[in-house]
Amino acid sequence: MVGTEIVVGYLFGWALRKARRAGARADEHVDTAVDEAVDRLGEKLHHAVEGRLGKDPALERLYDESRQGLEAPTPRTAQRVALALDDAAERDPDFAASIDALVRQLRDAADAAPGIGIVQAPEGMAVGGNVEIHAEGGSLAAGVIRGNVWMGTRPDGTPKP
C-alpha cells in the first residue's frame, strides 16, 4: 500500500475541506468539476477507511482535529492512524489495493488543478503534481528519497548529472 502518511494526509485534507465548507461557499476561483472530483474521491477514501477501521479512536481524533480547524493533524494522531492503516493493509490485501487505487485517482484529479493536491502532514506533505525542489550552498532538499543520495561526485567517481 502507498505510504500511510499520504493516506492520513488525504483523509485529513478531505475532512478539513468539508469542515470549512460547512459554513462557507467553496472558493469560486477553483474549477468546480475538479473540486467535486477531489471531494468525491476523498469521500470514497473516507468510507473505505472507515469501513475497515470502524470507529477507531485514532480516526475519530483525526476528524475531530480537522473540525477544530487545525492545518494538519497532530503528530501523535497521524502516527496512530498510520499504524491502524498499516495493520489493516497487512491483514487485508484487498483493502490495501483499494486504498492504492483511490490514492492514484486522487493524485490524478489533483494534477488537473494545481494547488488542490497539496496536503500537509506533521512529517511533511503529499503533493499531487510536479514539484520543483531547490537547495544550494551544500544543503539537501528532497521529497521521498528512494535510493541513494550523493552530494557532488558519486562514489564510483562519475559526476552527478
PDB file of N, CA and C in Angstrom, residues 4 13 19 38 45 48 52 65 78 81-83 91 95 100 115 122-123:
ATOM      1  N   THR A   4       1.275   5.239   4.342  1.00  0.00           N
ATOM      2  CA  THR A   4       0.080   5.551   5.122  1.00  0.00           C
ATOM      3  C   THR A   4       0.011   7.025   5.496  1.00  0.00           C
ATOM      4  N   GLY A  13      -7.102  16.189   4.836  1.00  0.00           N
ATOM      5  CA  GLY A  13      -7.417  17.256   3.884  1.00  0.00           C
ATOM      6  C   GLY A  13      -8.880  17.234   3.467  1.00  0.00           C
ATOM      7  N   ALA A  19     -15.181  20.468   6.547  1.00  0.00           N
ATOM      8  CA  ALA A  19     -15.489  21.305   7.709  1.00  0.00           C
ATOM      9  C   ALA A  19     -15.520  22.785   7.332  1.00  0.00           C
ATOM     10  N   VAL A  38     -12.282  15.803  -6.516  1.00  0.00           N
ATOM     11  CA  VAL A  38     -11.422  15.604  -5.346  1.00  0.00           C
ATOM     12  C   VAL A  38     -12.276  15.304  -4.113  1.00  0.00           C
ATOM     13  N   LEU A  45     -12.524   7.546  -0.182  1.00  0.00           N
ATOM     14  CA  LEU A  45     -11.402   7.131   0.661  1.00  0.00           C
ATOM     15  C   LEU A  45     -11.848   7.061   2.119  1.00  0.00           C
ATOM     16  N   ALA A  48     -14.011   3.989   2.618  1.00  0.00           N
ATOM     17  CA  ALA A  48     -13.209   2.753   2.572  1.00  0.00           C
ATOM     18  C   ALA A  48     -12.445   2.560   3.878  1.00  0.00           C
ATOM     19  N   ARG A  52     -13.287  -0.166   7.067  1.00  0.00           N
ATOM     20  CA  ARG A  52     -12.318  -1.157   7.561  1.00  0.00           C
ATOM     21  C   ARG A  52     -11.954  -0.912   9.021  1.00  0.00           C
ATOM     22  N   GLU A  65      -9.828  16.777  14.936  1.00  0.00           N
ATOM     23  CA  GLU A  65      -8.804  17.807  14.731  1.00  0.00           C
ATOM     24  C   GLU A  65      -9.088  18.621  13.470  1.00  0.00           C
ATOM     25  N   ALA A  78      -1.640  11.480  13.740  1.00  0.00           N
ATOM     26  CA  ALA A  78      -1.211  10.986  12.426  1.00  0.00           C
ATOM     27  C   ALA A  78      -0.531   9.626  12.554  1.00  0.00           C
ATOM     28  N   VAL A  81      -3.199   6.851  13.343  1.00  0.00           N
ATOM     29  CA  VAL A  81      -3.997   6.481  12.171  1.00  0.00           C
ATOM     30  C   VAL A  81      -3.137   5.701  11.185  1.00  0.00           C
ATOM     31  N   ALA A  82      -1.896   6.134  10.990  1.00  0.00           N
ATOM     32  CA  ALA A  82      -0.989   5.423  10.075  1.00  0.00           C
ATOM     33  C   ALA A  82      -0.763   3.984  10.538  1.00  0.00           C
ATOM     34  N   LEU A  83      -0.583   3.788  11.838  1.00  0.00           N
ATOM     35  CA  LEU A  83      -0.392   2.430  12.367  1.00  0.00           C
ATOM     36  C   LEU A  83      -1.645   1.574  12.172  1.00  0.00           C
ATOM     37  N   ARG A  91      -3.341  -7.079   7.024  1.00  0.00           N
ATOM     38  CA  ARG A  91      -4.315  -8.150   7.239  1.00  0.00           C
ATOM     39  C   ARG A  91      -5.247  -8.355   6.041  1.00  0.00           C
ATOM     40  N   PHE A  95      -8.092  -4.537   0.794  1.00  0.00           N
ATOM     41  CA  PHE A  95      -8.221  -3.186   1.336  1.00  0.00           C
ATOM     42  C   PHE A  95      -7.040  -2.333   0.883  1.00  0.00           C
ATOM     43  N   ASP A 100      -4.822   2.012  -2.503  1.00  0.00           N
ATOM     44  CA  ASP A 100      -3.855   2.408  -3.534  1.00  0.00           C
ATOM     45  C   ASP A 100      -4.568   2.999  -4.744  1.00  0.00           C
ATOM     46  N   GLY A 115      -2.436  23.052  -6.821  1.00  0.00           N
ATOM     47  CA  GLY A 115      -2.763  23.628  -5.528  1.00  0.00           C
ATOM     48  C   GLY A 115      -3.761  22.809  -4.741  1.00  0.00           C
ATOM     49  N   PRO A 122       2.297  16.360   9.639  1.00  0.00           N
ATOM     50  CA  PRO A 122       3.355  16.754  10.572  1.00  0.00           C
ATOM     51  C   PRO A 122       4.760  16.407  10.096  1.00  0.00           C
ATOM     52  N   GLU A 123       4.910  15.304   9.396  1.00  0.00           N
ATOM     53  CA  GLU A 123       6.242  14.874   8.966  1.00  0.00           C
ATOM     54  C   GLU A 123       6.575  15.309   7.549  1.00  0.00           C
TER      55      GLU A 123
END
